[in-house]
Coordinates of C-alpha atoms in Angstrom, one line a residue:
X171 CA 0.0 0.0 0.0
X172 CA 2.9 2.3 0.8
X173 CA 4.5 2.1 -2.7
X174 CA 1.3 3.0 -4.7
X175 CA 0.6 6.0 -2.4
X176 CA 4.2 7.3 -2.8
X177 CA 4.1 6.9 -6.6
X178 CA 0.7 8.7 -6.9
X179 CA 2.0 11.6 -4.7
X180 CA 5.1 11.9 -6.8
X181 CA 3.0 12.0 -10.0
X182 CA 0.8 14.7 -8.5
X183 CA 3.9 16.7 -7.5
X184 CA 5.3 16.3 -11.1
X185 CA 2.2 17.2 -13.1
X186 CA -0.4 19.0 -11.0
X187 CA 1.5 22.2 -10.2
X188 CA 2.5 22.9 -13.8
X189 CA -1.2 23.1 -14.6
X190 CA -1.4 26.2 -12.5
X191 CA 2.1 27.7 -13.0
X192 CA 2.7 26.7 -16.6
X193 CA 4.3 23.7 -18.3
X194 CA 7.5 25.6 -19.2
X195 CA 8.8 24.5 -15.7
X196 CA 7.7 20.9 -16.1
X197 CA 11.3 19.6 -15.9
X198 CA 11.8 21.3 -12.6
X199 CA 8.7 19.7 -11.1
X200 CA 9.7 16.3 -12.4
X201 CA 13.1 16.7 -10.6
X202 CA 11.2 17.5 -7.4
X203 CA 9.1 14.4 -7.9
X204 CA 12.2 12.3 -8.3
X205 CA 13.7 13.8 -5.1
X206 CA 10.4 12.9 -3.4
X207 CA 10.6 9.3 -4.6
X208 CA 14.2 8.8 -3.6
X209 CA 13.7 10.4 -0.2
X210 CA 10.5 8.4 0.6
X211 CA 12.3 5.1 0.1
X212 CA 11.8 3.2 3.4
X213 CA 15.2 1.4 3.5
X214 CA 16.3 3.1 6.7
X215 CA 13.3 1.8 8.6
X216 CA 13.0 -1.6 6.8
X217 CA 16.7 -2.4 7.5
X218 CA 17.5 -0.7 10.8
X219 CA 14.5 -2.0 12.8
X220 CA 15.0 -5.7 12.3
X221 CA 18.8 -5.2 12.5
X222 CA 18.2 -3.6 15.9
X223 CA 16.4 -6.7 17.0
X224 CA 19.1 -9.0 15.6
X225 CA 21.7 -6.9 17.5
X226 CA 19.7 -7.2 20.7
X227 CA 19.4 -11.0 20.3
X228 CA 23.1 -11.2 19.6
X229 CA 24.0 -9.1 22.6
X230 CA 21.8 -11.2 24.9
X231 CA 23.5 -14.4 23.5
X232 CA 26.9 -12.9 24.2
X233 CA 25.6 -12.3 27.8
X234 CA 24.7 -16.0 28.1
X235 CA 20.9 -15.7 27.4
X236 CA 19.4 -17.3 24.3
X237 CA 16.3 -15.4 23.0
X238 CA 14.4 -17.4 20.4
X239 CA 12.7 -14.5 18.7
X240 CA 12.7 -10.7 18.4
X241 CA 9.0 -10.5 19.6
X242 CA 10.2 -11.7 23.0
X243 CA 12.5 -8.7 23.3
X244 CA 9.4 -6.5 23.0
X245 CA 7.5 -8.5 25.6
X246 CA 10.4 -8.3 28.1
X247 CA 10.1 -4.5 28.1
X248 CA 6.4 -4.7 29.0
X249 CA 6.6 -7.5 31.7
X250 CA 5.6 -6.5 35.2
X251 CA 5.2 -9.9 36.9
X252 CA 7.5 -12.9 37.3
X253 CA 6.6 -16.5 38.4
X254 CA 9.5 -18.6 39.6
X255 CA 10.0 -22.3 40.3
X256 CA 12.0 -23.1 43.4
X257 CA 14.0 -26.2 42.9
X258 CA 16.8 -25.8 40.3
X259 CA 15.8 -22.2 39.7
X260 CA 16.1 -20.3 43.0
X261 CA 17.9 -23.2 44.7
X262 CA 20.8 -25.4 43.4
X263 CA 18.6 -28.5 43.2
X264 CA 21.4 -30.6 44.7
X265 CA 19.5 -32.3 47.4
X266 CA 21.3 -33.9 50.4
X267 CA 19.9 -36.1 53.2
X268 CA 19.9 -34.1 56.4
X269 CA 17.9 -36.3 58.7
X270 CA 16.3 -39.8 58.8
X271 CA 13.1 -40.6 60.8
X272 CA 12.4 -44.3 61.2
X273 CA 9.0 -45.7 61.8
X274 CA 9.8 -49.4 62.0
X275 CA 12.5 -51.6 63.3
X276 CA 14.7 -50.9 60.3
X277 CA 18.2 -49.5 60.2
X278 CA 19.0 -46.2 58.6
X279 CA 21.3 -47.9 56.0
X280 CA 18.6 -50.3 55.0
X281 CA 16.0 -47.5 54.7
X282 CA 18.4 -45.5 52.6
X283 CA 19.1 -48.4 50.4
X284 CA 15.4 -48.9 49.8
X285 CA 14.9 -45.2 49.0
X286 CA 18.0 -44.9 46.9
X287 CA 16.1 -45.2 43.7
X288 CA 15.6 -41.5 44.2
X289 CA 18.7 -39.8 42.8
X290 CA 19.1 -37.3 45.7
X291 CA 19.5 -40.1 48.2
X292 CA 22.0 -42.3 46.3
X293 CA 24.9 -40.3 47.5
X294 CA 24.2 -41.3 51.1
X295 CA 24.2 -45.0 50.4
X296 CA 27.4 -47.0 50.8
X297 CA 26.2 -49.8 48.5
X298 CA 25.9 -49.0 44.8
X299 CA 22.4 -49.5 43.4
X300 CA 22.4 -51.3 40.1
X301 CA 19.9 -50.3 37.5
X302 CA 19.2 -54.0 36.9
X303 CA 17.9 -54.3 40.4
X304 CA 15.2 -51.7 39.8
X305 CA 12.1 -52.7 37.8
X306 CA 8.9 -51.0 36.7
X307 CA 10.3 -47.6 37.6
X308 CA 7.6 -44.9 37.3
X309 CA 7.8 -41.2 38.1
X310 CA 4.5 -39.6 39.3
X311 CA 4.5 -35.9 38.5
X312 CA 4.6 -33.7 41.6
X313 CA 4.5 -36.7 44.0
X314 CA 7.4 -39.1 43.7
X315 CA 8.3 -42.5 42.3
X316 CA 7.1 -46.1 42.3
X317 CA 9.3 -49.1 41.5
X318 CA 10.0 -52.7 42.2
X319 CA 13.3 -53.4 44.0
X320 CA 14.2 -57.1 44.7
X321 CA 10.6 -58.0 44.0
X322 CA 9.2 -55.5 46.6
X323 CA 7.0 -52.6 45.6
X324 CA 8.7 -49.4 46.7
X325 CA 7.0 -46.0 47.1
X326 CA 9.1 -42.9 47.8
X327 CA 7.6 -39.5 47.6
X328 CA 5.6 -36.8 49.4
X329 CA 2.5 -37.2 51.5
X330 CA 0.2 -36.8 48.5
X331 CA 1.7 -40.0 47.0
X332 CA 1.2 -42.1 50.1
X333 CA -2.4 -40.8 50.4
X334 CA -2.9 -41.7 46.8
X335 CA -1.6 -45.2 47.4
X336 CA -3.7 -45.4 50.6
X337 CA -0.7 -46.0 52.8
X338 CA -1.0 -45.0 56.4
X339 CA 2.0 -42.9 57.5
X340 CA 3.1 -40.6 60.3
X341 CA 3.6 -36.9 59.3
X342 CA 7.1 -35.6 59.6
X343 CA 7.4 -32.0 60.7
X344 CA 11.0 -31.4 60.0
X345 CA 12.1 -28.4 57.8
X346 CA 13.1 -29.7 54.4
X347 CA 11.7 -31.8 51.6
X348 CA 10.2 -34.9 53.1
X349 CA 10.5 -38.2 51.3
X350 CA 8.2 -40.8 52.8
X351 CA 9.2 -44.4 52.1
X352 CA 7.0 -47.5 52.0
X353 CA 7.5 -51.1 51.0
X354 CA 4.6 -53.3 50.0
X355 CA 2.1 -50.7 51.3
X356 CA 3.8 -50.6 54.7
X357 CA 5.3 -47.3 55.9
X358 CA 9.0 -47.5 56.8
X359 CA 10.0 -44.0 57.6
X360 CA 10.9 -40.6 56.2
X361 CA 14.0 -39.0 54.9
X362 CA 14.5 -35.2 55.2
X363 CA 16.3 -33.7 52.2
X364 CA 17.6 -30.2 52.2
X365 CA 18.4 -27.9 49.3
X366 CA 20.5 -24.7 49.3
X367 CA 19.8 -21.3 47.7
X368 CA 22.0 -20.4 44.7
X369 CA 24.5 -17.6 45.6
X370 CA 23.1 -15.2 43.1
X371 CA 19.3 -15.7 43.7
X372 CA 18.9 -12.9 46.2
X373 CA 20.8 -10.5 43.9
X374 CA 18.7 -11.6 41.0
X375 CA 15.4 -10.9 42.8
X376 CA 16.6 -7.4 43.8
X377 CA 17.6 -6.9 40.1
X378 CA 14.1 -7.9 38.9
X379 CA 12.5 -5.4 41.2
X380 CA 14.8 -2.6 40.0
X381 CA 13.9 -3.6 36.4
X382 CA 10.2 -2.9 36.9
X383 CA 9.0 -6.4 37.9
X384 CA 6.7 -5.3 40.7
X385 CA 5.2 -8.7 41.4
X386 CA 7.3 -11.8 42.0
X387 CA 5.7 -15.1 42.9
X388 CA 7.2 -18.5 43.7
X389 CA 5.2 -21.6 42.7
X390 CA 6.4 -24.9 44.2
X391 CA 5.3 -28.3 45.0
X392 CA 7.2 -28.2 48.4
X393 CA 5.4 -27.7 51.7
X394 CA 4.7 -24.4 53.3
X395 CA 7.7 -24.4 55.7
X396 CA 10.3 -25.0 53.0
X397 CA 8.7 -22.6 50.5
X398 CA 8.4 -19.7 53.0
X399 CA 11.9 -20.3 54.3
X400 CA 13.4 -20.1 50.8
X401 CA 11.3 -17.2 49.8
X402 CA 12.3 -15.2 52.9
X403 CA 16.0 -15.9 52.1
X404 CA 15.8 -14.3 48.6
X405 CA 13.2 -11.6 49.3
X406 CA 10.0 -13.0 47.6
X407 CA 6.8 -11.9 49.3
X408 CA 4.2 -14.1 47.5
X409 CA 4.5 -17.9 47.7
X410 CA 2.2 -20.7 46.5
X411 CA 3.1 -24.2 47.8
X412 CA 2.0 -27.8 47.7
X413 CA 1.2 -27.4 44.0
X414 CA 1.0 -30.1 41.3
X415 CA 2.0 -29.1 37.8
X416 CA -1.6 -28.6 36.8
X417 CA -2.2 -26.4 39.9
X418 CA 0.8 -24.3 39.0
X419 CA -0.8 -23.5 35.6
X420 CA -4.1 -22.5 37.3
X421 CA -2.2 -20.1 39.6
X422 CA -0.4 -18.7 36.6
X423 CA -3.7 -18.1 34.8
X424 CA -5.1 -16.3 37.8
X425 CA -2.1 -14.0 37.7
X426 CA -2.4 -13.4 34.0
X427 CA -6.1 -12.6 34.4
X428 CA -5.1 -9.6 36.6
X429 CA -3.8 -7.9 33.4
X430 CA -0.2 -8.8 34.1
X431 CA 2.5 -9.5 31.5
X432 CA 4.1 -12.6 33.0
X433 CA 7.5 -14.1 32.8
X434 CA 7.9 -17.7 34.1
X435 CA 11.2 -19.3 34.9
X436 CA 11.8 -22.9 35.6
X437 CA 14.1 -25.8 34.9
X438 CA 12.2 -29.1 35.1
X439 CA 9.7 -31.2 33.2
X440 CA 7.0 -30.2 35.7
X441 CA 7.6 -26.6 34.8
X442 CA 7.0 -27.0 31.1
X443 CA 3.2 -26.3 31.2
X444 CA 3.8 -23.1 33.1
X445 CA 6.5 -22.0 30.7
X446 CA 4.2 -22.6 27.8
X447 CA 1.3 -20.7 29.4
X448 CA 3.3 -17.6 30.4
X449 CA 3.8 -14.6 28.1
X450 CA 7.5 -15.5 28.2
X451 CA 8.8 -18.8 29.4
X452 CA 12.5 -19.0 30.4
X453 CA 14.4 -22.2 31.3
X454 CA 17.7 -22.9 32.9
X455 CA 20.1 -24.2 30.2
X456 CA 22.9 -25.5 32.3
X457 CA 21.0 -28.2 34.3
X458 CA 17.5 -27.8 32.9
X459 CA 15.5 -30.6 31.4
X460 CA 15.3 -30.9 27.6
X461 CA 11.5 -30.5 27.6
X462 CA 11.7 -27.3 29.6
X463 CA 14.3 -25.9 27.3
X464 CA 12.3 -26.9 24.2
X465 CA 9.1 -25.3 25.6
X466 CA 10.7 -22.0 26.7
X467 CA 11.1 -18.8 24.7
X468 CA 14.3 -17.9 26.4
X469 CA 17.1 -20.1 27.7
X470 CA 19.5 -18.9 30.5
X471 CA 22.6 -20.8 29.2
X472 CA 24.7 -20.4 32.4
X473 CA 21.9 -21.5 34.7
X474 CA 22.3 -18.3 36.8
X475 CA 19.0 -16.6 37.7
X476 CA 20.7 -13.2 37.8
X477 CA 21.7 -13.5 34.1
X478 CA 18.0 -13.0 33.2
X479 CA 18.4 -9.4 34.3
X480 CA 20.9 -9.0 31.5
X481 CA 18.2 -10.1 29.1
X482 CA 15.8 -7.4 30.5
X483 CA 18.5 -4.7 30.3
X484 CA 19.3 -5.7 26.7
X485 CA 15.6 -5.6 25.7
X486 CA 15.1 -2.1 27.1
X487 CA 18.3 -0.8 25.4
X488 CA 17.3 -2.4 22.1
X489 CA 13.8 -0.8 22.2
X490 CA 15.3 2.6 23.0
X491 CA 17.7 2.3 20.0
X492 CA 15.0 1.2 17.6
X493 CA 12.8 4.1 18.7
X494 CA 15.7 6.4 18.1
X495 CA 16.2 4.9 14.6
X496 CA 12.5 5.3 13.7
X497 CA 12.3 9.0 14.8
X498 CA 15.6 9.9 13.3
X499 CA 14.8 8.3 9.9
X500 CA 11.3 9.7 9.8
X501 CA 12.5 13.1 10.9
X502 CA 15.2 13.5 8.3
X503 CA 12.9 12.2 5.5
X504 CA 10.1 14.6 6.5
X505 CA 12.5 17.6 6.4
X506 CA 14.0 16.6 3.0
X507 CA 10.5 15.8 1.6
X508 CA 9.2 19.3 2.5
X509 CA 12.4 21.0 1.3
X510 CA 12.3 18.9 -1.9
X511 CA 8.7 19.9 -2.6
X512 CA 9.7 23.6 -2.5
X513 CA 12.8 22.9 -4.7
X514 CA 15.3 23.5 -2.0
X515 CA 16.6 20.0 -1.6
X516 CA 18.5 18.4 -4.4
X517 CA 19.1 14.7 -5.3
X518 CA 22.2 14.7 -3.1
X519 CA 20.0 15.4 0.0
X520 CA 17.5 12.8 -1.2
X521 CA 20.3 10.2 -1.4
X522 CA 21.5 11.1 2.1
X523 CA 17.9 10.8 3.4
X524 CA 17.8 7.3 1.9
X525 CA 21.2 5.7 1.9
X526 CA 22.9 8.0 4.4
X527 CA 20.2 7.7 7.0
X528 CA 20.1 3.9 6.5
X529 CA 23.8 3.7 7.2
X530 CA 23.6 5.9 10.3
X531 CA 20.7 3.8 11.8
X532 CA 22.5 0.6 11.1
X533 CA 25.6 2.0 13.0
X534 CA 23.2 3.1 15.8
X535 CA 21.7 -0.4 16.1
X536 CA 25.2 -1.8 16.8
X537 CA 25.5 0.4 19.9
X538 CA 23.6 -2.2 21.8
X539 CA 26.9 -4.2 21.9
X540 CA 28.7 -1.3 23.8
X541 CA 27.5 -2.3 27.2

């Protein structure tokens, strides 16, 4: 639509004025029309705007953040809410056994051996667990695992899993992730597993707030005590706990319905539905699960939560530069067009308004790499 309009305006400029002032100056009006055509060429905007986005994506990649499309740079500048997973995102995700609570006449080593099919517990077991000894291994999202070990049915997971399996147990009130263990529908005991906060998580949360993220929520499947303890350490005010993957999505939808532009960050398979539902989903590239990385729009390659602040900073700088390019290009073209219509601008000014302005805006786009 742009090209026909410009051509028609150029024809009007070339042939309508001579009707009133005389056709003896037709050549002069044709020159003005040609200046108009060259000046109105949209190369400066057509090239500099996408190049600005490409530069922004390149800069983010250099900072260790992979952005999968230029549209996500735009959304980053508008985001005001962030939803964070806990394990592997705010915390290291390297669980260690901190306490063992026995319910039956069974030794700690034996209980650990039974529960060692859970990866976080294997490191505490002196005896190596062979994969051939584990049969019918099944992960139950947001609950735990079921498997057969030496012919016995083993259940290891949270309270919801034992309730689902209709196994009577004694609640453990220790601070930490509680893994309840049962064999052949009989409760054996609980293992308390602790996780530690990543060194940069608190710094990252502070950075998000400075970058205009005025609402930060943590969604986790852990219990209230663990969730609130971790949230307090990093400075998160809003926490939703004891959530299954589907419940996390519902919480996210409630947040989005409040007219928020939401960023979700997670690292596991259970986080994938939330990452897909958010306006922007970001995953941890270093230790993140393949499905989460595939689902996400942004990948934090170094696995540091604080690196996401770099992506936000790059997006804001990119938008600022693109706006500069647009105003500069339109402003110069408008001036030359007006001057050309009055016969003041020549073809040299028209070429500058086209090629020269394009070159300047391209160089301006590269400024995103300076910081």
